[in-house]
XYZ file of C-alpha atoms in Angstrom:
268
model
C 0.000 0.000 0.000
C 1.195 3.543 -0.715
C 3.030 5.314 2.077
C 2.159 8.713 3.489
C 4.297 11.823 3.774
C 4.097 14.565 6.385
C 4.236 17.406 3.872
C 0.905 16.396 2.368
C -2.517 15.554 3.745
C -1.410 13.349 6.674
C -0.045 16.574 8.157
C -3.676 17.633 8.573
C -4.177 14.934 11.196
C -1.216 16.156 13.243
C -2.515 19.726 13.097
C -6.019 18.625 14.028
C -4.652 16.762 17.049
C -3.706 20.158 18.494
C -7.225 21.528 18.128
C -9.575 21.542 21.100
C -13.256 20.732 20.904
C -15.744 22.197 20.470
C -14.135 23.828 17.444
C -15.956 26.649 15.650
C -14.897 27.269 12.044
C -16.165 29.520 9.228
C -17.831 27.589 6.411
C -16.513 27.454 2.862
C -17.747 25.525 -0.133
C -16.903 24.638 -3.705
C -19.667 25.795 -6.038
C -19.508 24.830 -9.711
C -15.854 23.944 -9.229
C -14.865 27.255 -7.603
C -13.907 28.133 -4.028
C -16.551 30.213 -2.251
C -17.202 31.493 1.260
C -20.608 30.925 2.862
C -21.431 34.361 4.365
C -22.100 34.526 8.115
C -21.997 30.740 8.476
C -20.021 28.691 10.988
C -19.983 25.098 12.159
C -19.211 23.705 15.608
C -17.276 20.436 15.385
C -16.853 17.828 18.104
C -13.953 15.388 18.342
C -15.809 12.591 16.529
C -16.382 14.799 13.493
C -12.723 15.856 13.534
C -11.666 12.194 13.693
C -13.972 11.288 10.796
C -12.581 14.122 8.680
C -9.025 13.049 9.473
C -9.842 9.500 8.316
C -11.163 10.864 5.008
C -7.986 12.929 4.574
C -5.902 9.778 5.014
C -8.031 7.935 2.442
C -7.507 10.775 -0.045
C -3.773 10.448 0.535
C -3.952 6.711 -0.206
C -5.474 7.476 -3.612
C -2.491 9.608 -4.649
C 1.266 9.240 -5.004
C 3.519 10.835 -2.411
C 6.344 13.247 -3.262
C 6.157 12.669 -7.001
C 4.834 14.079 -10.248
C 1.443 12.936 -11.445
C 2.886 10.640 -14.117
C 4.210 8.434 -11.287
C 0.614 7.387 -10.619
C 1.446 4.571 -13.067
C 3.405 2.971 -10.205
C 0.398 3.067 -7.862
C -0.946 -0.405 -7.012
C -4.585 0.706 -7.115
C -4.173 2.600 -10.417
C -2.676 -0.502 -12.013
C -5.495 -2.629 -10.652
C -8.223 -0.331 -11.993
C -6.842 -0.021 -15.502
C -5.963 -3.692 -15.970
C -2.149 -3.757 -15.939
C -0.784 -7.126 -17.121
C 2.306 -8.529 -18.774
C 2.520 -8.493 -22.564
C 5.157 -9.843 -24.930
C 6.182 -7.186 -27.444
C 8.765 -6.592 -30.131
C 11.157 -4.015 -28.704
C 13.672 -2.021 -30.755
C 17.232 -2.534 -29.504
C 19.805 -0.505 -31.432
C 19.452 -1.743 -35.038
C 17.417 -4.894 -34.333
C 14.325 -6.000 -32.433
C 13.806 -8.600 -29.763
C 10.845 -9.979 -27.857
C 10.465 -8.787 -24.275
C 7.754 -9.229 -21.667
C 6.748 -5.827 -20.327
C 4.058 -4.281 -18.134
C 1.245 -2.946 -20.330
C -1.903 -0.820 -19.983
C -4.748 0.002 -22.388
C -5.506 3.575 -23.417
C -8.724 4.491 -21.636
C -10.155 6.142 -24.775
C -9.356 3.836 -27.690
C -8.491 0.651 -25.768
C -5.181 0.046 -27.561
C -2.675 -1.714 -25.302
C 0.754 -0.114 -24.930
C 3.844 -0.792 -22.879
C 3.479 1.037 -19.572
C 6.390 3.351 -20.345
C 4.645 4.480 -23.552
C 1.307 5.357 -21.941
C 0.787 9.008 -21.027
C -1.243 10.254 -18.056
C -4.083 12.751 -18.392
C -5.893 14.905 -15.827
C -9.682 14.748 -16.046
C -10.195 18.050 -14.182
C -9.391 20.814 -14.582
C -8.864 20.757 -18.335
C -5.792 22.471 -19.753
C -6.163 26.245 -19.521
C -8.476 26.112 -16.490
C -5.828 25.736 -13.792
C -6.420 29.276 -12.576
C -6.392 30.443 -8.982
C -9.570 29.439 -7.206
C -10.300 26.470 -9.461
C -11.178 23.539 -7.204
C -12.640 21.098 -9.727
C -10.132 18.389 -8.803
C -11.083 18.638 -5.109
C -14.781 18.357 -5.939
C -14.112 15.403 -8.242
C -12.289 13.489 -5.500
C -14.802 14.379 -2.784
C -17.549 13.141 -5.115
C -16.439 9.522 -4.648
C -16.803 10.115 -0.885
C -20.419 11.220 -1.568
C -19.642 14.802 -0.574
C -21.089 16.597 -3.608
C -24.665 17.495 -4.548
C -24.564 15.125 -7.522
C -22.835 11.747 -7.629
C -20.661 10.443 -10.441
C -22.307 8.783 -13.444
C -19.357 6.767 -14.730
C -18.087 3.277 -14.005
C -14.908 4.550 -12.365
C -16.710 6.899 -9.986
C -19.261 4.229 -9.019
C -16.537 1.648 -8.411
C -14.465 4.026 -6.272
C -17.489 5.049 -4.203
C -18.294 1.381 -3.542
C -14.659 0.619 -2.645
C -14.522 3.513 -0.179
C -17.739 2.341 1.488
C -16.228 -1.135 1.873
C -12.946 0.293 3.187
C -14.763 2.063 6.027
C -15.564 -1.377 7.464
C -12.041 -2.742 6.879
C -9.326 -2.211 9.486
C -6.605 -1.867 6.820
C -8.503 0.668 4.697
C -8.489 0.616 0.888
C -7.153 -2.603 -0.630
C -6.511 -3.606 -4.245
C -9.088 -6.392 -4.028
C -11.817 -3.772 -3.555
C -11.113 -2.365 -7.039
C -12.516 -3.697 -10.321
C -10.941 -3.478 -13.763
C -12.283 -0.664 -15.945
C -12.192 -2.829 -19.084
C -14.735 -5.385 -20.313
C -12.526 -8.462 -20.612
C -10.631 -8.249 -17.346
C -9.750 -11.935 -17.489
C -8.611 -12.049 -21.115
C -5.045 -13.151 -21.652
C -2.549 -10.943 -23.448
C -1.258 -10.570 -26.078
C -4.318 -8.915 -27.520
C -3.866 -5.541 -29.139
C -7.001 -3.789 -27.871
C -9.636 -4.073 -25.146
C -13.214 -2.693 -25.118
C -13.522 0.442 -22.982
C -16.780 1.390 -21.256
C -17.291 5.117 -21.714
C -19.490 7.113 -19.299
C -22.223 7.765 -21.867
C -22.908 4.013 -22.158
C -23.063 3.317 -18.424
C -26.480 3.406 -16.692
C -26.714 5.665 -13.649
C -29.275 6.106 -10.899
C -28.164 9.738 -10.715
C -29.172 10.765 -14.240
C -30.853 13.895 -12.910
C -27.567 15.235 -11.496
C -26.192 18.149 -13.511
C -22.529 18.920 -14.115
C -22.829 21.835 -11.683
C -24.235 19.466 -9.037
C -21.272 17.138 -9.425
C -18.844 20.009 -8.834
C -20.719 21.561 -5.875
C -20.173 20.332 -2.310
C -23.033 19.125 -0.125
C -23.156 19.790 3.630
C -20.720 16.990 4.518
C -18.330 18.214 1.839
C -18.544 21.784 3.112
C -17.608 20.724 6.649
C -14.666 18.622 5.419
C -13.406 21.355 3.091
C -13.874 24.092 5.705
C -11.808 22.229 8.291
C -9.006 21.656 5.775
C -9.062 25.391 4.952
C -9.054 26.246 8.680
C -6.007 23.993 9.127
C -4.190 25.868 6.343
C -4.030 22.759 4.140
C -6.149 23.830 1.160
C -3.133 23.937 -1.177
C -1.989 20.476 -0.069
C -5.505 19.113 -0.600
C -5.665 20.587 -4.097
C -2.288 19.063 -5.014
C -3.296 15.651 -3.716
C -6.596 15.737 -5.591
C -4.968 16.928 -8.822
C -2.581 13.962 -8.630
C -5.143 11.430 -7.395
C -5.974 8.274 -9.317
C -9.578 9.540 -9.118
C -8.546 12.394 -11.420
C -5.989 10.617 -13.632
C -6.309 8.124 -16.477
C -3.942 6.419 -18.932
C -4.145 7.626 -22.545
C -2.081 6.895 -25.619
C -0.176 9.697 -27.332
C -2.799 10.162 -30.062
C -5.817 10.336 -27.743
C -4.079 12.595 -25.219
C -2.712 14.968 -27.852
C -6.107 15.015 -29.558
C -7.568 16.529 -26.384
C -5.083 19.397 -26.615
C -3.002 18.009 -23.773
C 0.754 17.438 -24.001
C 1.751 13.792 -23.621
C 3.637 13.167 -20.382
C 5.208 9.724 -20.295
């Protein structure tokens, strides 16, 4: 399981340990993906609420890589589990000849073509390129959505699977485990080498939350507001944003063509 680091979200728990209950904090929210203050609103938190929030912060940390760039998410056990990493025998260029080698491989999550892991790029879902302006909190809202802390829940297979895994982890003493994650491809048991796999795209996946708008999915509900407000009060908003930007919730493997076609530079 991924290890924590004190300069990221786990530091929240050490700061919260110094706080005395009852704790009164001003309320903030994320509305349509943007940071916002709730005028003249406060919340009084007891120790149980603080403990629950700290546990969520630790779970968010587990879903990200520590002290690394976002492309290193490819080394994350849970990321590999979700996107169906397996061994594949490929022809590899070596100087002026080729030879067969068995390498780790992942499918592109758009077209389904399987590539060697080192040749798969990593793409942020939110915010899109050009929207990483000050105050943009789309990545935070996207991650908190799988903890059921937004007005609208996710409609895709990945979001539904993560929400279910987090619910299961709450009852498990060791937290999130790889066995709680499903593959996000149709033929999870198919043997390689095959060149492509079918990918389930959000538009083809039934959802019980079809009435949820995009704004709903990027707006915090009451539980989300309390969590976010305590993180802001602890001075850890920047750390939270970094962790959510680089979370496996917000990252997906794409091939060069699909990633570049979205206007995003390929980062291998």
